[in-house]
Every structure is written in C-alpha cells, then in structure tokens.
Amino acid sequence: MSLNYEQQHRLFVEMAPVSIAMLDRELRYLLTSQRWLTENQLESHSIIGKYHYDLFPDLSVYQKEIYRRCLATGQAATYTEEPSVSRVGTTWVKWQIQPWLEVKGEVGGLIAFREVVSQIDKKIDRRWHQFQGAERDGQLLLDHTGLFDCNPAALEAFGFSSKAEILGKHLSELSPMFQPSGHGSASLAQDRIRSALENSYTRFEWVFSRVDRVEFTADVELTALPIDSHQVLQVTIRDHSSQPSRAELESMLEEQTTQLQAEVNERVAVETSLFQIGTALESASDAISIVDLNGVPTYINQAFCNLFGYQLSEMQMTGALRSLFPNPDIADAMFRVVIGGRSWHDELEMRDRWGKTFYVGVSADTIRDQTGAITGSVGIYTNISDRVAVEKEIDRTLSLLSTTLESTADGVFVVDNQGKTLICNQKFAELWRIPKASIADQDDLEISRLMLAQLEAPNTYSTRANELHPDDESYDILRLIDGRVFEGHSQPQRIGGVSVGRVWSFRDITRRLADEEALRASEANFREQAQKLEQALYKLQSTQSQLVQTEKMSGLGQLVAGVAHEVNNPVNFIHGNLSYAEEYTEKILNLLEMYQQHQTTPVPEIEAYAEEIDLDYVIKDLPKLISSMKVGTDRIQKIVLNLRNFSRMDESDIKSIDIHEGIDNTLMILQSRLKAKPHFPGVKIFKHYGDLPKIECYPGQLNQVFMNVITNSIDALEEAYAVGRWSEAESLQQLAKDKTHRNSPNDRDISENHEIFSTPFPQFSMPCIRIVTQVIDSNRVSIAISDNGQGIPVQIQQRLFDPFFTTKPVGKGTGLGLSISYQIIAERHGGLLKCNSTVGEGTEFWIEIPTHASNQNGVVT
C-alpha cells in the first residue's frame, strides 16, 4: 500500500535522524521527530498540543523575540543558546527556526531544529558572550529593535542599576540631542550603524549622556557579529578617561581581526561536520540496516534490534535477513532490485525472532562510493502495524458511514479537490433524477451540468458555485423547473487543517415552503384581527373611562348644585332680614338713648337689670354683631356662587369665560385639602396670573381638568412629606418667614407673590403648588401647574395618560383622571397637555389651549 503525501510528510519528520519539531502560530506542537523526544525525555502522546515555552521555560527575551520576528516576517533565523556545564563538559545548543507556509502562502507556524554542538563550537559563538567578561570597556549588543544585552561595565558607564533600564534603547537615546559637530545624534547614529553593517566594522568618537545628564566622550567601535541571519552589532564603548594607548588599540584590533577570521574558518568546518553528524543512523527511530553486495548486514541500528529482536552478530549468519520475510522470494526480489541500482518501496508482513508477524513499511536504496560504484544497500523498516489497524478501522467506519448515508433523508454528494466523486447516496440520485450507476463514472463538472439543466436560474447558482473558495461554506435555495425547491448546503472537508474535498447535501423543502407560506398568511390574518381587536379595546376603554368620569362629574355637579341651591335659599332669607334687623336694632337703641336722656333717674329695678346685663357693652357690641353676621352671609353667598360656577351644570356648551375664575373656584373647592392637618403643614399656593383674554371653551370640563391636575399635585406633596422630604420644624420655620401669608395655614388667603415665584422650589422647606398663566400668542394661552414633590420617574411619565394606569394604592386612584383630562384638552379643545418632571425636584403639568373655538384644529363645536 503506497503512502499519500501527508503520510510521507509525517513519516519523514518523525523518522528524521535529527532533533526537529513542527509548531503552529501559537507555538503549540503539531509534530516532532523521535530524536527530539529522546533528547528532551518526552513521549509522543504527551507533547502534541503543548506550548513550546512550557517545555523550554528558560528561553531569554531575545530568543522569544526571534520566534516573534520569524512569525511576523516569514524569515528564518539561527542562534546559539547559553552554555550549560555538566559532568561531560560544557554543552552548547544551536537553534534554527524556519517558518512554514499554508496553502494561501501565509505563515502557518514554525519548524524548530535543535542541535547540540561540540566543545569546539564554543569558539564560533565566543563573541556572543565574551563581552560579558570585559572589565574596562562597556559592551552592548544592538539589532534593529534596540539594545538587547550589555555587560556590567556598560551599566556603570551610563549609571544604570539593571539591564532592564537599558534594554530596547538606541544609541541616540543615550546621547544628547546634538553632537559637537552640530549634527543630530539620531541621524548621525543611523549613519554610523549603516557604515558598520556595510563594512563589518567602524570606529568613531561620540558624546554620551548618563542617567544624571552628565555627558562624557568615548571611543565607539561597531562590529558586525555572525550570530544569526539577522543584523547584530557589538558596541564597544571606551571612555577617554580610561582609554588605552594607540599601540594597545592597534594590537587589540589586530588580535580581534585574526581571531574573527579563525572563528569564521572554524565555523565553516564545524557546520560541515555537524551536517554529517546529523545524518547519523543511530539516532533514527526506524530500523535501519546496511547490507553488502553479498546480502550480509554490516550494520544495524538499535531500532532494528528492538524491532526484530536480533543483534548484528546474529543477523550476519547465512539466511538470517531472508528469515525476517514470511515469503523469502520477496527478500530476493528486493535485493536484486536494489543491487541493480534502483529503489524499493513496499508495505508487507515481516516477523521477528519469536515468529510474531506485523506490517512493516520497507524502503531500500543503493549505496555508492565516491566513484559511483555500488557497494551495498541500505534498508529502512518502519513498523506500521498501528497505522494498518487504524486503516482497517477506518474501512469499517466508512462502511457504517455508507449505511448511514443511504438511510438519511438528504441527498449527499462528496468530491475530492480534483473533482472525483468519492461518495454519493441513493437519495441524491433520486432527488436529481440521475442514475446512480452513471454518477461514479462522471466527475463533478459533468454532474453539475446535469444539475444546472434542471434549475430555473442556472446562471446564478453556477456563478455562486464557481466563486467558492476551498475554505468557504455555502447555502442556497434552488428552484427547479418542475416546481420543486431544494435546500443546498456545502462545506469543505479538512484533514490536519488541509482541505481535501467538499461535501454537498440537498433536501427537498417544497412542502415545507408551502406550509410556511400558508402559516405566514394565517399569521398575517391573525395579526390584522388582533390589531383591530386592540384598537376596539382601546376605544372601548376610552369610552368607558369617559362614561365613568362623566357620570362621576355629573353626579358631583348635581350634588354641588343641589347643595348650593339648598344652602342659597336660607342664606338669602337670613341675609335679606339682617338689613331689617340692623334697622330695627338701631331704632331701639336710639329709643333707649332717648329714655336715658330724659329719665335720668331710673327705678332701682331697671338700674339693677341694666347693670346685670352690662347695658353699655350690649349697646356698643350689638351693631358689630349684626355687621359680622352680614359679613358671614356674604361669605356663604360667595361660596355658593363658586360652587355653582364650578359645577357649570347649566353650561354644557362652549362659552367665553375667565380661566382665572375657574382656577380660583377649583382652589376654593379643594380648600379643605390645602389647609394644614395633624402631621401635614398644608400646601402653600403661589399664583402668577397673566393678563389673559376671555377663553371660548367648555367651562365644566376645563374645571374638571384643573381639579384632576391640582388633586394629583396635592397627593404627590402628601406622599413626599410622608417619606420625609420636609421636616415639620422646617415647614413651620418656612411659614414664619413667609410675610406675605397674613393668616395661619388653616385660614389663609391665596395670594400672588412675585418674589417667591421667582425662587426655585427646592429652596422651600414645605409643600408648594405654583400656578402660572400666560399668553403664548394671539391665538393660544397656557396654564402651568407645578409642585415641588418627589417627581415622576421617566418610565412612569410615558404612561401617565393611559386609561386605568395609576401608581396610587387600591381605592385611592382609578387611573382615569389624567386620561380624561388629556381627552378634554387634546380632543375636545384641540389643545396640548404634557408633563415635565425631574425626580427629586418636582413635576409640572403644561396645559395649552386656543382662545377661540374656531382655532381648535377642526374640533366640532
């Protein structure tokens, strides 16, 4: 059985006689060679998926930067690790990092090659570490990212306490802005670095700046180092105060040049030696044998011994190698092919010394000497028993999968990247009415042609299919000429992240679409009916609320009118007779005065009674008493008149009225709620009336709006006082300060106060209501009724005018007052009613109505 490309690739990496690993972009292990696992004492099943930095936690910042640059630029890199000392001497590890590319050409990850080099290789990378031991000269390493290492002398020269303070900086950052020549340090430093990279070395004088801003002059040497494939410079800084003589410098330069050349020569020789060592067969995990021209093994590696159970001396016995093959003729045929100069590759059964058979992948090649003459052959034996077992399991799984596909309701069609049909179930053939027997003989292009011929719009689908990228998924609704509708879906198939084909699935959704269409039509009908019912319900609620409120106000109006009528008659009777009583009393008092003038000596009995009743006080107080009674009846008559005006039972049509009179009547009706009570200081009213004209309106309905709005304000103020917005002491103190309120809170006049009106509510420490009227223009007026209560949250403001919405406890509010008020203002009068409220400050209801019935936006009057 031949290996595919992926299998060969994986086998090549795993069996390579070198320490190599394959990582993804996150530096997680995808694949490793056996040598890598052996050197790091790992097992293959425990390393895949782990992070590289977890296995090598001691990697330096510079080494990690190399990994980052390789991933970012796609360029390879080489570096040598810090030495470690053990019983066998000093060990040096050389790393080679090579990016690998995906199908699209993007960097998919890294291939890491790790090589332990011998003691002699220390000389190659001596420059990498020798500057660390320099005592007099400051030594630094510089690349395009900045300084990435330095010795203690450099830290001392610049005044730094640790490497972390200097790493990442450039020469210009350790210098003043300008050099003595007048050139900028940044641009001049770039010129010097460029010269060193082009010529491998440059030397110049430079002024540096310490951490404490003290400047010093030094000789600088920039030397290009062959550390890896990147451009790295060794920076030597020699302060003039400790500068050696010219002869010493020339001697040192000559010694370094000679040493550098020797190291380069040694590096070339060592790299050649390392290449030969890297191909050593002993490190391979595969069984390897070298056979001479007589078919006798001259070398077998340890893996060969482990696989077959024989040592080299045993394999050199006559026929020993042929005994590993259950069919010796195969061994003879392989030997003839290889000795003839050709290669042999096969997978077959072999057996070990105990007779156990297993599958082995065999690769054999000719060995030639430098003259090209055949001197023998090399054989590589790979135990593939596990893979064969897996392939058998895959075959069994594919058989089950085929059975499953045949029983599914979807038509399934699978092709590889070359368009070859891999799987096609019977349902696919039935849906597209293509004989299944002929599908296996056609590629996907021919099958696609047969499918497109059945579509209503083949051009659209053909373009969509041609645009598919190997990594794209697709979804299409396909309408066929015969009226059927298919749902088509495709997705790429990948193995190891590589696309290997595509799976198409098709389902007949003709009946489902018809059912969905019927369902949508039914839903649309139901929604329309529900909308009509919702509108009808809203109208019903609105009508119901109007009826309830109208009946309520009607009953209240009748009650008020009846009370006013019943009270008015006796009051008028009393008031009318008081004038006569006053006249008669005056006459009697005049007569009594005449008696006193002419009868200066009354009889003792009369004189005693006059003294008993305090006749002088009675004569003086009786006129005042009758005058007070007359004032009382005047007051009762005014109250009765206000009650009749508020009820407006005799004014159901539009009339021209004074709005201020309606507001005052409403306040009079609510006087009992405005006065102070136990545990409530009462409500202070501020009126700021503008010069309003007569308004054409429905008086009774407008009074109803004033009643609802002011009642809500009073409720809000009582709730605010109950939760402690104002204390009783503060309220009493505020009343004492208010000089405009002449009477006590229980019996005060409602008066206008311009000074208090101009003061914001939060400065008052008791409940207040402010009423402001003004003319907006020649056609409209406004009435603003505001309080300094707790305010209304925004979410509640949005529902204030909804019928039956209330935040009051059960039995205290019906949710109809503001809804009816809105209908009266907006619908009956063509006006505007809105609420402005800020939580913690108060609430204002803004009423705006036209002055004439003809301006009420088409409202029928």
PDB file of C-alpha atoms in Angstrom, residues 127-295:
ATOM      1  CA  ARG A 127      31.935  36.819  20.590  1.00  0.00           C
ATOM      2  CA  TRP A 128      28.317  36.291  21.631  1.00  0.00           C
ATOM      3  CA  HIS A 129      29.379  36.047  25.273  1.00  0.00           C
ATOM      4  CA  GLN A 130      32.940  37.349  25.587  1.00  0.00           C
ATOM      5  CA  PHE A 131      31.808  40.955  26.112  1.00  0.00           C
ATOM      6  CA  GLN A 132      30.135  39.866  29.363  1.00  0.00           C
ATOM      7  CA  GLY A 133      33.561  39.432  30.969  1.00  0.00           C
ATOM      8  CA  ALA A 134      35.011  42.750  29.816  1.00  0.00           C
ATOM      9  CA  GLU A 135      36.016  44.762  32.895  1.00  0.00           C
ATOM     10  CA  ARG A 136      37.122  48.112  31.467  1.00  0.00           C
ATOM     11  CA  ASP A 137      35.136  48.630  28.253  1.00  0.00           C
ATOM     12  CA  GLY A 138      31.374  48.909  28.069  1.00  0.00           C
ATOM     13  CA  GLN A 139      29.989  46.203  25.780  1.00  0.00           C
ATOM     14  CA  LEU A 140      26.452  46.157  24.305  1.00  0.00           C
ATOM     15  CA  LEU A 141      24.580  44.108  21.664  1.00  0.00           C
ATOM     16  CA  LEU A 142      22.378  46.030  19.213  1.00  0.00           C
ATOM     17  CA  ASP A 143      19.912  44.997  16.487  1.00  0.00           C
ATOM     18  CA  HIS A 144      17.082  46.825  14.681  1.00  0.00           C
ATOM     19  CA  THR A 145      14.865  46.625  17.793  1.00  0.00           C
ATOM     20  CA  GLY A 146      17.473  48.329  20.002  1.00  0.00           C
ATOM     21  CA  LEU A 147      19.937  47.202  22.687  1.00  0.00           C
ATOM     22  CA  PHE A 148      19.183  43.690  23.908  1.00  0.00           C
ATOM     23  CA  ASP A 149      22.166  42.850  26.153  1.00  0.00           C
ATOM     24  CA  CYS A 150      25.128  44.549  27.903  1.00  0.00           C
ATOM     25  CA  ASN A 151      27.932  43.910  30.392  1.00  0.00           C
ATOM     26  CA  PRO A 152      28.288  45.427  33.905  1.00  0.00           C
ATOM     27  CA  ALA A 153      30.839  47.964  32.651  1.00  0.00           C
ATOM     28  CA  ALA A 154      28.213  49.437  30.274  1.00  0.00           C
ATOM     29  CA  LEU A 155      25.667  49.736  33.093  1.00  0.00           C
ATOM     30  CA  GLU A 156      28.271  51.506  35.247  1.00  0.00           C
ATOM     31  CA  ALA A 157      29.270  53.855  32.387  1.00  0.00           C
ATOM     32  CA  PHE A 158      25.690  55.101  31.918  1.00  0.00           C
ATOM     33  CA  GLY A 159      24.676  54.968  35.586  1.00  0.00           C
ATOM     34  CA  PHE A 160      22.031  52.248  35.232  1.00  0.00           C
ATOM     35  CA  SER A 161      21.384  49.793  38.048  1.00  0.00           C
ATOM     36  CA  SER A 162      19.925  46.930  35.965  1.00  0.00           C
ATOM     37  CA  LYS A 163      19.764  45.681  32.376  1.00  0.00           C
ATOM     38  CA  ALA A 164      16.021  46.276  32.258  1.00  0.00           C
ATOM     39  CA  GLU A 165      16.659  50.041  32.241  1.00  0.00           C
ATOM     40  CA  ILE A 166      18.841  49.942  29.115  1.00  0.00           C
ATOM     41  CA  LEU A 167      17.227  47.172  27.036  1.00  0.00           C
ATOM     42  CA  GLY A 168      15.288  48.375  23.995  1.00  0.00           C
ATOM     43  CA  LYS A 169      17.028  51.772  23.846  1.00  0.00           C
ATOM     44  CA  HIS A 170      19.010  53.091  20.839  1.00  0.00           C
ATOM     45  CA  LEU A 171      22.346  54.921  20.838  1.00  0.00           C
ATOM     46  CA  SER A 172      20.603  58.247  20.228  1.00  0.00           C
ATOM     47  CA  GLU A 173      18.552  57.759  23.422  1.00  0.00           C
ATOM     48  CA  LEU A 174      21.820  57.512  25.413  1.00  0.00           C
ATOM     49  CA  SER A 175      23.166  60.731  23.833  1.00  0.00           C
ATOM     50  CA  PRO A 176      22.447  64.481  23.905  1.00  0.00           C
ATOM     51  CA  MET A 177      20.256  65.823  21.088  1.00  0.00           C
ATOM     52  CA  PHE A 178      23.279  67.114  19.085  1.00  0.00           C
ATOM     53  CA  GLN A 179      26.890  66.007  18.758  1.00  0.00           C
ATOM     54  CA  PRO A 180      29.782  68.556  18.883  1.00  0.00           C
ATOM     55  CA  SER A 181      29.832  68.606  15.068  1.00  0.00           C
ATOM     56  CA  GLY A 182      26.322  70.109  15.090  1.00  0.00           C
ATOM     57  CA  HIS A 183      24.683  67.011  13.628  1.00  0.00           C
ATOM     58  CA  GLY A 184      21.661  65.482  15.345  1.00  0.00           C
ATOM     59  CA  SER A 185      22.536  62.387  17.398  1.00  0.00           C
ATOM     60  CA  ALA A 186      19.641  60.328  15.921  1.00  0.00           C
ATOM     61  CA  SER A 187      20.514  60.781  12.231  1.00  0.00           C
ATOM     62  CA  LEU A 188      24.285  60.582  12.828  1.00  0.00           C
ATOM     63  CA  ALA A 189      23.910  57.329  14.807  1.00  0.00           C
ATOM     64  CA  GLN A 190      21.965  55.780  11.906  1.00  0.00           C
ATOM     65  CA  ASP A 191      24.800  56.725   9.516  1.00  0.00           C
ATOM     66  CA  ARG A 192      27.398  55.091  11.782  1.00  0.00           C
ATOM     67  CA  ILE A 193      25.287  51.897  12.129  1.00  0.00           C
ATOM     68  CA  ARG A 194      24.758  51.700   8.365  1.00  0.00           C
ATOM     69  CA  SER A 195      28.520  52.045   7.798  1.00  0.00           C
ATOM     70  CA  ALA A 196      29.285  49.266  10.299  1.00  0.00           C
ATOM     71  CA  LEU A 197      26.806  46.875   8.663  1.00  0.00           C
ATOM     72  CA  GLU A 198      28.196  47.559   5.186  1.00  0.00           C
ATOM     73  CA  ASN A 199      31.886  47.349   6.160  1.00  0.00           C
ATOM     74  CA  SER A 200      31.599  44.882   9.119  1.00  0.00           C
ATOM     75  CA  TYR A 201      33.368  47.418  11.358  1.00  0.00           C
ATOM     76  CA  THR A 202      33.566  51.151  12.086  1.00  0.00           C
ATOM     77  CA  ARG A 203      35.094  53.316  14.778  1.00  0.00           C
ATOM     78  CA  PHE A 204      34.303  56.903  15.795  1.00  0.00           C
ATOM     79  CA  GLU A 205      34.262  59.368  18.701  1.00  0.00           C
ATOM     80  CA  TRP A 206      30.913  60.025  20.365  1.00  0.00           C
ATOM     81  CA  VAL A 207      29.442  62.088  23.210  1.00  0.00           C
ATOM     82  CA  PHE A 208      27.098  60.159  25.520  1.00  0.00           C
ATOM     83  CA  SER A 209      24.772  61.300  28.333  1.00  0.00           C
ATOM     84  CA  ARG A 210      24.482  59.446  31.644  1.00  0.00           C
ATOM     85  CA  VAL A 211      21.265  58.963  33.588  1.00  0.00           C
ATOM     86  CA  ASP A 212      22.199  62.002  35.719  1.00  0.00           C
ATOM     87  CA  ARG A 213      22.595  64.090  32.489  1.00  0.00           C
ATOM     88  CA  VAL A 214      26.397  64.231  32.866  1.00  0.00           C
ATOM     89  CA  GLU A 215      27.981  63.978  29.401  1.00  0.00           C
ATOM     90  CA  PHE A 216      31.166  62.083  28.599  1.00  0.00           C
ATOM     91  CA  THR A 217      33.194  61.466  25.445  1.00  0.00           C
ATOM     92  CA  ALA A 218      34.136  57.953  24.405  1.00  0.00           C
ATOM     93  CA  ASP A 219      35.563  55.994  21.504  1.00  0.00           C
ATOM     94  CA  VAL A 220      32.930  53.726  19.963  1.00  0.00           C
ATOM     95  CA  GLU A 221      33.522  50.560  17.913  1.00  0.00           C
ATOM     96  CA  LEU A 222      30.677  48.924  15.992  1.00  0.00           C
ATOM     97  CA  THR A 223      31.458  45.332  14.929  1.00  0.00           C
ATOM     98  CA  ALA A 224      29.071  43.162  12.876  1.00  0.00           C
ATOM     99  CA  LEU A 225      28.670  39.731  14.510  1.00  0.00           C
ATOM    100  CA  PRO A 226      27.813  36.499  12.609  1.00  0.00           C
ATOM    101  CA  ILE A 227      25.415  35.433  15.368  1.00  0.00           C
ATOM    102  CA  ASP A 228      22.421  34.558  13.191  1.00  0.00           C
ATOM    103  CA  SER A 229      20.793  35.590   9.928  1.00  0.00           C
ATOM    104  CA  HIS A 230      19.827  38.961  11.444  1.00  0.00           C
ATOM    105  CA  GLN A 231      21.997  42.060  11.548  1.00  0.00           C
ATOM    106  CA  VAL A 232      23.558  42.290  15.027  1.00  0.00           C
ATOM    107  CA  LEU A 233      26.235  44.766  16.137  1.00  0.00           C
ATOM    108  CA  GLN A 234      28.638  44.589  19.061  1.00  0.00           C
ATOM    109  CA  VAL A 235      29.030  48.086  20.541  1.00  0.00           C
ATOM    110  CA  THR A 236      32.281  48.733  22.412  1.00  0.00           C
ATOM    111  CA  ILE A 237      32.415  51.972  24.451  1.00  0.00           C
ATOM    112  CA  ARG A 238      35.776  53.134  25.805  1.00  0.00           C
ATOM    113  CA  ASP A 239      35.697  56.232  27.994  1.00  0.00           C
ATOM    114  CA  HIS A 240      38.544  58.689  27.211  1.00  0.00           C
ATOM    115  CA  SER A 241      39.457  58.800  30.892  1.00  0.00           C
ATOM    116  CA  SER A 242      40.472  55.117  30.705  1.00  0.00           C
ATOM    117  CA  GLN A 243      41.467  54.981  27.019  1.00  0.00           C
ATOM    118  CA  PRO A 244      44.457  52.695  26.243  1.00  0.00           C
ATOM    119  CA  SER A 245      47.364  53.792  24.083  1.00  0.00           C
ATOM    120  CA  ARG A 246      47.228  53.744  20.305  1.00  0.00           C
ATOM    121  CA  ALA A 247      49.650  50.832  20.192  1.00  0.00           C
ATOM    122  CA  GLU A 248      47.418  48.852  22.538  1.00  0.00           C
ATOM    123  CA  LEU A 249      44.391  49.626  20.424  1.00  0.00           C
ATOM    124  CA  GLU A 250      46.105  48.557  17.201  1.00  0.00           C
ATOM    125  CA  SER A 251      47.296  45.376  18.863  1.00  0.00           C
ATOM    126  CA  MET A 252      43.842  44.623  20.168  1.00  0.00           C
ATOM    127  CA  LEU A 253      42.301  45.299  16.751  1.00  0.00           C
ATOM    128  CA  GLU A 254      44.796  43.030  15.006  1.00  0.00           C
ATOM    129  CA  GLU A 255      44.196  40.284  17.567  1.00  0.00           C
ATOM    130  CA  GLN A 256      40.406  40.572  17.199  1.00  0.00           C
ATOM    131  CA  THR A 257      40.637  40.522  13.396  1.00  0.00           C
ATOM    132  CA  THR A 258      42.848  37.425  13.413  1.00  0.00           C
ATOM    133  CA  GLN A 259      40.601  35.761  15.965  1.00  0.00           C
ATOM    134  CA  LEU A 260      37.473  36.602  13.964  1.00  0.00           C
ATOM    135  CA  GLN A 261      38.925  35.105  10.770  1.00  0.00           C
ATOM    136  CA  ALA A 262      39.943  31.944  12.625  1.00  0.00           C
ATOM    137  CA  GLU A 263      36.488  31.621  14.099  1.00  0.00           C
ATOM    138  CA  VAL A 264      34.838  32.015  10.683  1.00  0.00           C
ATOM    139  CA  ASN A 265      37.083  29.250   9.242  1.00  0.00           C
ATOM    140  CA  GLU A 266      36.340  27.015  12.196  1.00  0.00           C
ATOM    141  CA  ARG A 267      32.587  27.663  11.827  1.00  0.00           C
ATOM    142  CA  VAL A 268      32.589  26.519   8.198  1.00  0.00           C
ATOM    143  CA  ALA A 269      34.441  23.326   9.094  1.00  0.00           C
ATOM    144  CA  VAL A 270      32.215  22.630  12.097  1.00  0.00           C
ATOM    145  CA  GLU A 271      28.979  23.173  10.151  1.00  0.00           C
ATOM    146  CA  THR A 272      30.149  20.570   7.607  1.00  0.00           C
ATOM    147  CA  SER A 273      30.903  18.198  10.435  1.00  0.00           C
ATOM    148  CA  LEU A 274      27.520  18.880  12.030  1.00  0.00           C
ATOM    149  CA  PHE A 275      25.745  18.024   8.782  1.00  0.00           C
ATOM    150  CA  GLN A 276      27.455  14.629   8.704  1.00  0.00           C
ATOM    151  CA  ILE A 277      26.729  14.001  12.365  1.00  0.00           C
ATOM    152  CA  GLY A 278      23.080  14.997  11.840  1.00  0.00           C
ATOM    153  CA  THR A 279      22.619  12.151   9.359  1.00  0.00           C
ATOM    154  CA  ALA A 280      23.922   9.552  11.753  1.00  0.00           C
ATOM    155  CA  LEU A 281      21.762   6.480  11.543  1.00  0.00           C
ATOM    156  CA  GLU A 282      21.938   5.521  15.162  1.00  0.00           C
ATOM    157  CA  SER A 283      19.595   8.286  16.247  1.00  0.00           C
ATOM    158  CA  ALA A 284      16.808   7.209  13.880  1.00  0.00           C
ATOM    159  CA  SER A 285      13.671   5.676  15.379  1.00  0.00           C
ATOM    160  CA  ASP A 286      13.226   3.451  12.294  1.00  0.00           C
ATOM    161  CA  ALA A 287      15.028   0.136  11.947  1.00  0.00           C
ATOM    162  CA  ILE A 288      17.989   0.626   9.562  1.00  0.00           C
ATOM    163  CA  SER A 289      20.311  -1.975   8.091  1.00  0.00           C
ATOM    164  CA  ILE A 290      23.305  -1.673   5.764  1.00  0.00           C
ATOM    165  CA  VAL A 291      23.910  -4.736   3.600  1.00  0.00           C
ATOM    166  CA  ASP A 292      26.943  -5.577   1.478  1.00  0.00           C
ATOM    167  CA  LEU A 293      26.885  -6.970  -2.057  1.00  0.00           C
ATOM    168  CA  ASN A 294      26.522 -10.495  -0.675  1.00  0.00           C
ATOM    169  CA  GLY A 295      23.342  -9.639   1.197  1.00  0.00           C
TER     170      GLY A 295
END
